[in-house]
CSV table of C-alpha atoms and ligand atoms in Angstrom, one decimal:
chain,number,residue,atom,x,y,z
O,12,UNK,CA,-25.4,-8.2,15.4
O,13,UNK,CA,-21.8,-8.3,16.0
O,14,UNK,CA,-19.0,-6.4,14.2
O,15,UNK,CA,-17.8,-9.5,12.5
O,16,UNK,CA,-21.4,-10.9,11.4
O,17,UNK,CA,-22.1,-7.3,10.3
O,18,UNK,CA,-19.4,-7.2,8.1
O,19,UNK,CA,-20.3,-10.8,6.8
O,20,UNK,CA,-23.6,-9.6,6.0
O,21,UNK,CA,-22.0,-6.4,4.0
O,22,UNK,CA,-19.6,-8.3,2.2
O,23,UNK,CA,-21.9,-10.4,0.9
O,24,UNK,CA,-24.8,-7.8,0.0
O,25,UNK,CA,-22.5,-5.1,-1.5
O,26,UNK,CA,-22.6,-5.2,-5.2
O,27,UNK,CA,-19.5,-2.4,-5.2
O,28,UNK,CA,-16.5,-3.6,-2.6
O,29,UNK,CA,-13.0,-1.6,-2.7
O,30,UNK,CA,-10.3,-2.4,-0.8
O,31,UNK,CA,-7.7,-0.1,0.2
O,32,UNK,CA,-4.1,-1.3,2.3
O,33,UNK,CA,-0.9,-0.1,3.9
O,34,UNK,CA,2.0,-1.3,4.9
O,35,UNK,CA,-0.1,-3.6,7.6
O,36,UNK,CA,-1.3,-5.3,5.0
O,37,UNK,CA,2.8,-7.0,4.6
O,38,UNK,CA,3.7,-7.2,7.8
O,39,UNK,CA,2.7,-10.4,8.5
O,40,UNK,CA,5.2,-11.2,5.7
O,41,UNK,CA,7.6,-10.1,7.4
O,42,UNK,CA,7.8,-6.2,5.6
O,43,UNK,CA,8.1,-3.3,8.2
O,44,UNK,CA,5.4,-1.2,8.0
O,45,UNK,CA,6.0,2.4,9.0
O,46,UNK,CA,4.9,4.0,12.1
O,47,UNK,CA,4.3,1.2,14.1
O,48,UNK,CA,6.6,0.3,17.0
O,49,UNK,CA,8.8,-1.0,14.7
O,50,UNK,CA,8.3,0.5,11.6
O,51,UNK,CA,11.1,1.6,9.3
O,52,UNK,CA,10.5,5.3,10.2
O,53,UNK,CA,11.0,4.8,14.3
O,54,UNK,CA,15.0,4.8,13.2
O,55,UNK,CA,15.2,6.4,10.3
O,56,UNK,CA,13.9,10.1,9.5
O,57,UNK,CA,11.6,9.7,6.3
O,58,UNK,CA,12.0,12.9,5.2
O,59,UNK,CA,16.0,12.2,5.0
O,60,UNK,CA,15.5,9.3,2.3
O,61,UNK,CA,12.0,9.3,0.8
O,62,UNK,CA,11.8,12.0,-0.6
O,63,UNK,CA,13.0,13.7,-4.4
O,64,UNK,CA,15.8,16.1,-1.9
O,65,UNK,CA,17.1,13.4,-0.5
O,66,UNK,CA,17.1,11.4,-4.0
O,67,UNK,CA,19.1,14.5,-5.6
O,68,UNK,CA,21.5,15.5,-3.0
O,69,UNK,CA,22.1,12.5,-0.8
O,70,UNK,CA,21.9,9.9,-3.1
O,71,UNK,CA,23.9,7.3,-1.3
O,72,UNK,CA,21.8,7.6,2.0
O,73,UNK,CA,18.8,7.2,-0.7
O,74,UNK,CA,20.1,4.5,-2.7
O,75,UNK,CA,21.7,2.6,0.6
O,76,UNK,CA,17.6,3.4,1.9
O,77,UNK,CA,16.1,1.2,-0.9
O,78,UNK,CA,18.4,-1.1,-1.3
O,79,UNK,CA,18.1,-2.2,1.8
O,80,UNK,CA,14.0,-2.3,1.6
O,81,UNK,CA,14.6,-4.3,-1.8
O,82,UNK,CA,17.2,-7.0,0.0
O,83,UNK,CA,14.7,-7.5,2.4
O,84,UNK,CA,11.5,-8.0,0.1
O,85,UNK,CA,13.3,-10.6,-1.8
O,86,UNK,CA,12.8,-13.1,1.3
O,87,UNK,CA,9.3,-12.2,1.7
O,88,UNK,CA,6.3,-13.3,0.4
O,89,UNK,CA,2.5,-12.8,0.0
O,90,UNK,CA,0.9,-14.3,3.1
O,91,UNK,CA,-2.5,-16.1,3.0
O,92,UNK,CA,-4.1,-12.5,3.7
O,93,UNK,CA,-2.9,-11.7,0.3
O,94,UNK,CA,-4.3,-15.2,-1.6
O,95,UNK,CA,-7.8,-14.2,0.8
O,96,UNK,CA,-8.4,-10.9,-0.9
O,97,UNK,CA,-7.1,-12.6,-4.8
O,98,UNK,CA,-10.0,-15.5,-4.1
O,99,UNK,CA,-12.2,-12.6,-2.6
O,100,UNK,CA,-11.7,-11.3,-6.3
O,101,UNK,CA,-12.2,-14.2,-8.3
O,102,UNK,CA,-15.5,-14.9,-6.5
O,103,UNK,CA,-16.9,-11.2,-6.7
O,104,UNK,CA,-16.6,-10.3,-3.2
O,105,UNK,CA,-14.3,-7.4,-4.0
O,106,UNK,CA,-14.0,-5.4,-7.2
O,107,UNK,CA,-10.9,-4.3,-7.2
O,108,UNK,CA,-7.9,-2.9,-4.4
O,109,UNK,CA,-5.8,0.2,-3.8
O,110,UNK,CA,-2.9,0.0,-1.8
O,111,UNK,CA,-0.4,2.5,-0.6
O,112,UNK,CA,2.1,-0.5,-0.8
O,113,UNK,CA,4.8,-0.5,-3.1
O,114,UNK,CA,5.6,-4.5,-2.6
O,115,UNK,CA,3.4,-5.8,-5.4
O,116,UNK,CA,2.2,-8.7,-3.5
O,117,UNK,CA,-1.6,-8.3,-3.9
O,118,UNK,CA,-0.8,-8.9,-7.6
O,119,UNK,CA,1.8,-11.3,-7.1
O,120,UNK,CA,-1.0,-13.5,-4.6
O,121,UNK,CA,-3.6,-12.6,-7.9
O,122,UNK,CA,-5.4,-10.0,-7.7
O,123,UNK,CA,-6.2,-8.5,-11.5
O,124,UNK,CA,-7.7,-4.7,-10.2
O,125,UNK,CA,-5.3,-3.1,-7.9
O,126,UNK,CA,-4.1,0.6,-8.1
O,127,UNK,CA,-0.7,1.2,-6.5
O,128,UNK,CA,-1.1,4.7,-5.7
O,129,UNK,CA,2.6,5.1,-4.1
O,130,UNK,CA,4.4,3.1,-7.2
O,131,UNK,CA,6.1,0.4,-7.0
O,132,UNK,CA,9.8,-0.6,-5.6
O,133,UNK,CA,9.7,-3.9,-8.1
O,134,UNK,CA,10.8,-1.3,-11.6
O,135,UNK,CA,12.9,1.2,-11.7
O,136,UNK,CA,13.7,4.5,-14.1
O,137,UNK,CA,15.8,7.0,-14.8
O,138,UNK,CA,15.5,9.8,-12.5
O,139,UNK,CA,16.5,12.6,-15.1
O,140,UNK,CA,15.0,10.9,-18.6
O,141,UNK,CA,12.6,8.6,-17.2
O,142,UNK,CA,14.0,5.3,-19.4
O,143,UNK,CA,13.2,2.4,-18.1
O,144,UNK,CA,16.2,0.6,-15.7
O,145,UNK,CA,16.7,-2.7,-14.2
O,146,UNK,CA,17.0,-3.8,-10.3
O,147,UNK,CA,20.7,-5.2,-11.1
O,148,UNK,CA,21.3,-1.4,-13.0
O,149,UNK,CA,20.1,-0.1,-9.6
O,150,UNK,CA,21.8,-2.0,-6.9
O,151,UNK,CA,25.2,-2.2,-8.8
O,152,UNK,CA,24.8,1.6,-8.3
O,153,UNK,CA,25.1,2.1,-12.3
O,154,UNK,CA,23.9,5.3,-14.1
O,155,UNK,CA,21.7,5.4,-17.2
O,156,UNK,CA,22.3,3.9,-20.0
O,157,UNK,CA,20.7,7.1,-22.5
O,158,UNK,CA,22.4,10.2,-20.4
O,159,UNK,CA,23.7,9.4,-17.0
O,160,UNK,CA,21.3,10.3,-14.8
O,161,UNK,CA,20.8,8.6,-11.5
O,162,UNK,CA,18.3,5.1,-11.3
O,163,UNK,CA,15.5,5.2,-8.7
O,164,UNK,CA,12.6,2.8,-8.2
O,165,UNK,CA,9.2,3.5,-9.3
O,166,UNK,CA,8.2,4.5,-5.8
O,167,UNK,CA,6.3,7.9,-5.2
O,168,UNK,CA,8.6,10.1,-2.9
O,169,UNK,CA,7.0,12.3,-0.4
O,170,UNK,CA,6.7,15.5,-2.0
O,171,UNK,CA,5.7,14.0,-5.6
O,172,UNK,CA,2.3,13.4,-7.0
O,173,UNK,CA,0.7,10.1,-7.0
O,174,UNK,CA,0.5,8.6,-10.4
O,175,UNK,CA,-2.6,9.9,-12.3
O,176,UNK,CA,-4.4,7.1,-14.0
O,177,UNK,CA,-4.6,5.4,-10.4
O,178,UNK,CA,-5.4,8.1,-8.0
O,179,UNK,CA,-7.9,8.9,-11.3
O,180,UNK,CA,-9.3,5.4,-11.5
O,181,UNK,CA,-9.6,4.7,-7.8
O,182,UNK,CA,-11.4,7.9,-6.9
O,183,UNK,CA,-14.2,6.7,-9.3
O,184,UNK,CA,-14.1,3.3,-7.7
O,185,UNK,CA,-14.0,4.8,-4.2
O,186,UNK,CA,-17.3,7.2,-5.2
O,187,UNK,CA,-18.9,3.9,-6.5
O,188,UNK,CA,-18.4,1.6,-4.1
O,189,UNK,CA,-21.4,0.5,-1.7
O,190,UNK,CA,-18.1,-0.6,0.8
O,191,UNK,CA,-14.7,0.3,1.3
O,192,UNK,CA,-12.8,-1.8,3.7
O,193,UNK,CA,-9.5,-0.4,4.8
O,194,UNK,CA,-6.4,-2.4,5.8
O,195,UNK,CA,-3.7,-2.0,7.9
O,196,UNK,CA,-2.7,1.8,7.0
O,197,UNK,CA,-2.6,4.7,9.9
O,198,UNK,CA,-4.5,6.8,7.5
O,199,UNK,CA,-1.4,9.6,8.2
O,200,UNK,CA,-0.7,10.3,4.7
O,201,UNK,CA,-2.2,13.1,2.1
O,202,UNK,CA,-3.8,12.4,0.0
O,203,UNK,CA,-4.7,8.7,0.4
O,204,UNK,CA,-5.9,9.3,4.0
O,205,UNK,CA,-9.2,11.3,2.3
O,206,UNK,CA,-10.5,8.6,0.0
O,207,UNK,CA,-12.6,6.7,2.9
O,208,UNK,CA,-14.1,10.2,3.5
O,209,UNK,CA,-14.6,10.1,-0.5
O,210,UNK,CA,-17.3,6.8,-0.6
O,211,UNK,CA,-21.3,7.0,-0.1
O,212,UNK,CA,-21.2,3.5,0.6
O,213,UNK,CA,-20.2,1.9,3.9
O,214,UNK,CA,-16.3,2.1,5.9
O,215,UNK,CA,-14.9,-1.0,7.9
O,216,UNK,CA,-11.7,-0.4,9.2
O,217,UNK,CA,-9.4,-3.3,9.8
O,218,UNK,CA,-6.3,-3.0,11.7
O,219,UNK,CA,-3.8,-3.8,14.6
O,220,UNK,CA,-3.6,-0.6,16.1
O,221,UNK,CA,-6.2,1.6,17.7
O,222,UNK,CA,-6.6,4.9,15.6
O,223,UNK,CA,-7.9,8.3,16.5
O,224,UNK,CA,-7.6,8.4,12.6
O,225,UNK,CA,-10.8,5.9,11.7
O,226,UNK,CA,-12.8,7.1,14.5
O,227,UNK,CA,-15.3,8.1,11.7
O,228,UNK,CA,-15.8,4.8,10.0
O,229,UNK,CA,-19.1,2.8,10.0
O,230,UNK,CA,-17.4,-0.5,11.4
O,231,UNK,CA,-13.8,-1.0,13.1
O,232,UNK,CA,-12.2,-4.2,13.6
O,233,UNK,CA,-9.2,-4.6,15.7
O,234,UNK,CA,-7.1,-7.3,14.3
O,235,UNK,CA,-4.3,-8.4,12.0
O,236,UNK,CA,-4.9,-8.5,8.6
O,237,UNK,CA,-4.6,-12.1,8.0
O,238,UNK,CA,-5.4,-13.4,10.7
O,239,UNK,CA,-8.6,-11.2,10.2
O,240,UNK,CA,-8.8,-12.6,6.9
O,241,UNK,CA,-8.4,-16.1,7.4
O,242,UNK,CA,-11.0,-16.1,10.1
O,243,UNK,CA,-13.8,-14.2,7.5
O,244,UNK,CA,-13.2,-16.9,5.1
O,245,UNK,CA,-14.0,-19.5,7.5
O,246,UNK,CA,-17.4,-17.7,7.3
O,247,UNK,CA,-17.8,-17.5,3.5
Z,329,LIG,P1,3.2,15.5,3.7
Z,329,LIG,O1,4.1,16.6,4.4
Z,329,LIG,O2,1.9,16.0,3.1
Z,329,LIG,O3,2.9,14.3,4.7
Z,329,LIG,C1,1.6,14.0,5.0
Z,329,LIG,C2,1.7,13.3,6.3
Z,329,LIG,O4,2.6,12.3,6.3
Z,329,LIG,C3,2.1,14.3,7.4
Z,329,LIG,O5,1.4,13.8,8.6
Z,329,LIG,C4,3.6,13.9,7.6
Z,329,LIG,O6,3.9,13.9,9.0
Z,329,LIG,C5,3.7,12.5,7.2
Z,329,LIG,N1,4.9,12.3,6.4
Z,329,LIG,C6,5.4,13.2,5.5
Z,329,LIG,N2,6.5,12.6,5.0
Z,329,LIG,C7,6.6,11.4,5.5
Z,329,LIG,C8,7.4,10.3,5.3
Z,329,LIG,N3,8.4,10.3,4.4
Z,329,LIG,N4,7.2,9.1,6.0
Z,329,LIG,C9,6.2,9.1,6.9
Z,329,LIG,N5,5.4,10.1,7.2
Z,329,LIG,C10,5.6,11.2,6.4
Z,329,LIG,O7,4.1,14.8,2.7
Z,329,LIG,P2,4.4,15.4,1.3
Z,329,LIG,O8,5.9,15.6,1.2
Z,329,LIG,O9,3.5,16.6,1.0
Z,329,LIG,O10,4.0,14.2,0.4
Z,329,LIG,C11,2.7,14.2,0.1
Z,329,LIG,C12,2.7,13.7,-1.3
Z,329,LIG,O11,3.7,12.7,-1.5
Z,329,LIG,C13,1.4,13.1,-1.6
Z,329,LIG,O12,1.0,13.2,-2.9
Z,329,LIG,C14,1.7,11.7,-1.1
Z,329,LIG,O13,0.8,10.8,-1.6
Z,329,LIG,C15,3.0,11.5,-1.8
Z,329,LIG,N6,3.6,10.3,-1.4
Z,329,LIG,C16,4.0,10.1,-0.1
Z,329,LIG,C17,4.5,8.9,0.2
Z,329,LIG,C18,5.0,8.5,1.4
Z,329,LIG,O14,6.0,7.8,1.5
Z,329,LIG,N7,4.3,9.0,2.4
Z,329,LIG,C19,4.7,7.9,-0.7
Z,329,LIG,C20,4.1,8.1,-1.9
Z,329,LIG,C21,3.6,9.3,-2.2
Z,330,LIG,N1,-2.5,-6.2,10.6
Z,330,LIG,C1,-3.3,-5.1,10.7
Z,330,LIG,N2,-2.8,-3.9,10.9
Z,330,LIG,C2,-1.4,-3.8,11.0
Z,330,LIG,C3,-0.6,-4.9,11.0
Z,330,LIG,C4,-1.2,-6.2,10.8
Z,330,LIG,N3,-0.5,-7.3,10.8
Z,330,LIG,N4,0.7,-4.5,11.2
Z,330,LIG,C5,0.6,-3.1,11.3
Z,330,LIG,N5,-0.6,-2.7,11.2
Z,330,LIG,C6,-1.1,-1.3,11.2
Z,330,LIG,C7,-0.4,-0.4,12.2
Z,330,LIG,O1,-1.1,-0.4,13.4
Z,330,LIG,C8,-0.5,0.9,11.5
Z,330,LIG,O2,-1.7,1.6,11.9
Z,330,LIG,O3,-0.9,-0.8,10.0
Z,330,LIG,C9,-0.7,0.6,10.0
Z,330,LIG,C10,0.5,0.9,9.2
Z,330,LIG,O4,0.6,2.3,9.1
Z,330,LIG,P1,1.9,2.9,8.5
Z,330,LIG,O5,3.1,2.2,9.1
Z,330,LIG,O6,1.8,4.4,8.7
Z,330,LIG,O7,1.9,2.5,7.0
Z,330,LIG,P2,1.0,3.2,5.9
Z,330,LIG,O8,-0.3,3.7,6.5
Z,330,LIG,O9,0.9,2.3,4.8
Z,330,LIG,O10,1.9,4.5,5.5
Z,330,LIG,C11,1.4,5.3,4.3
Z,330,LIG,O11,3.5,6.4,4.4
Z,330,LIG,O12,5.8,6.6,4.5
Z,330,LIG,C12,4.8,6.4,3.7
Z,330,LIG,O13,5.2,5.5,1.6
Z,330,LIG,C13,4.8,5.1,2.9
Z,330,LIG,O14,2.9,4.4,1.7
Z,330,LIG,C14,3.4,4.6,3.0
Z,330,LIG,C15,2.6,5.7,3.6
């Protein structure tokens, strides 16, 4: 059987399905992703802006960073990928996602059960008492309200841990699930890059790129995520 019909036939069979995605998943939005060709970290060194050091002691290089990322998310939107996986819910093909992306689009296209394990860049906070900002507070440059402290967005920042209740909640889903289909991520960050290795159940890896990363998965399937998706709906 084919990769394509083989992945039909697991789709349709599992009783379990998790979905995990990167920043591949947006691209075809129009979001950089991160590593590719022309991902946001080929000109810019992430450790210089994504990170808590870079948030306390360069904070215009960090806020200049993330607004930039916001400007650009506000003329993008979910792509037909996105509404694939949200329909994929509805009709119990998938039970739930995880994604690495901070975008929010796999709720925005409908999707009920998705983790964001790196945060999100759609709320923001104070970075010293944690009260709750706006994106106008945060672009306007403007300090919090309750004691001054600098705004950030919800985002996890290399160095910080992932938020609990998701990492918690998607590990369980992830030692459940009978598949786990992966989704335009190069697997290259801790910890997320360990939770395929975490599943009994079967690993199909869907992404643009070739990766030395995936080369233990069950099933890989070069291809761009919607264009991917689009074309497995066709054969539901
Ligand atoms: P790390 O040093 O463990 O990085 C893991 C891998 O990612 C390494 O291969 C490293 O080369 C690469 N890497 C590190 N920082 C990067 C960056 N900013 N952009 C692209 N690649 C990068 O990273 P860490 O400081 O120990 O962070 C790990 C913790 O931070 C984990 O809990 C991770 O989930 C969390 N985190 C990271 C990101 C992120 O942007 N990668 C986002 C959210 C959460
Ligand atoms: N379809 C499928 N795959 C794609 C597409 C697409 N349209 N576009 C890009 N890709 C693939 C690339 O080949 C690459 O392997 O998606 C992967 C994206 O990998 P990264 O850019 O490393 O993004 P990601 O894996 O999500 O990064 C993880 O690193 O810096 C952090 O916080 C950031 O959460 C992110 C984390």
């Amino acid at each position: 059987m084919n990769s394509l019909a083989t992945f039909m036939d697991w789709l349709k069979t599992s009783q379990k399905t998790v979905v995990l995605t990167g920043a591949g998943m947006s691209t075809e939005s129009g979001i950089p992703d991160f590593r590719s060709s022309s991902g946001w970290w080929k000109n810019i060194d992430p450790h210089t802006v994504a990170t808590v050091t870079a948030l306390e002691n360069k904070y215009d290089l960090f806020h200049e960073f993330y607004s930039m990322r916001l400007t650009g998310l506000e003329q993008c939107q979910p792509h037909d990928g996105h509404y694939i996986l949200a329909d994929w819910e509805k009709r119990g093909f998938i039970h739930s996602i995880a994604t690495q992306n901070v975008d929010g689009f796999h709720t925005k296209a409908g999707n009920k059960h998705v983790q964001e394990l790196h945060g999100s860049i759609q709320t923001f906070r104070c970075h010293q008492c944690n009260e709750s900002s706006t994106k106008e507070a945060f672009i306007q440059k403007e300090t919090c309200q309750e004691c001054g402290g600098v705004l950030r967005p919800n985002v996890v920042l290399f160095g910080e841990a992932l938020p609990e209740e998701s990492w918690t909640i998607t590990l369980k889903n992830i030692q459940q699930a009978d598949l786990v289909i992966v989704i335009g991520t190069s697997l290259e960050v801790y910890p997320v890059n360990q939770l395929p290795t975490m599943t009994k159940g079967k690993t199909v890896y869907i992404n643009k790129d070739a990766n030395p990363n995936a080369a233990y998965f069950d099933l890989i399937i070069e291809g761009k995520a919607k264009e991917t998706l689009q074309h497995m709906q066709t054969l539901l």
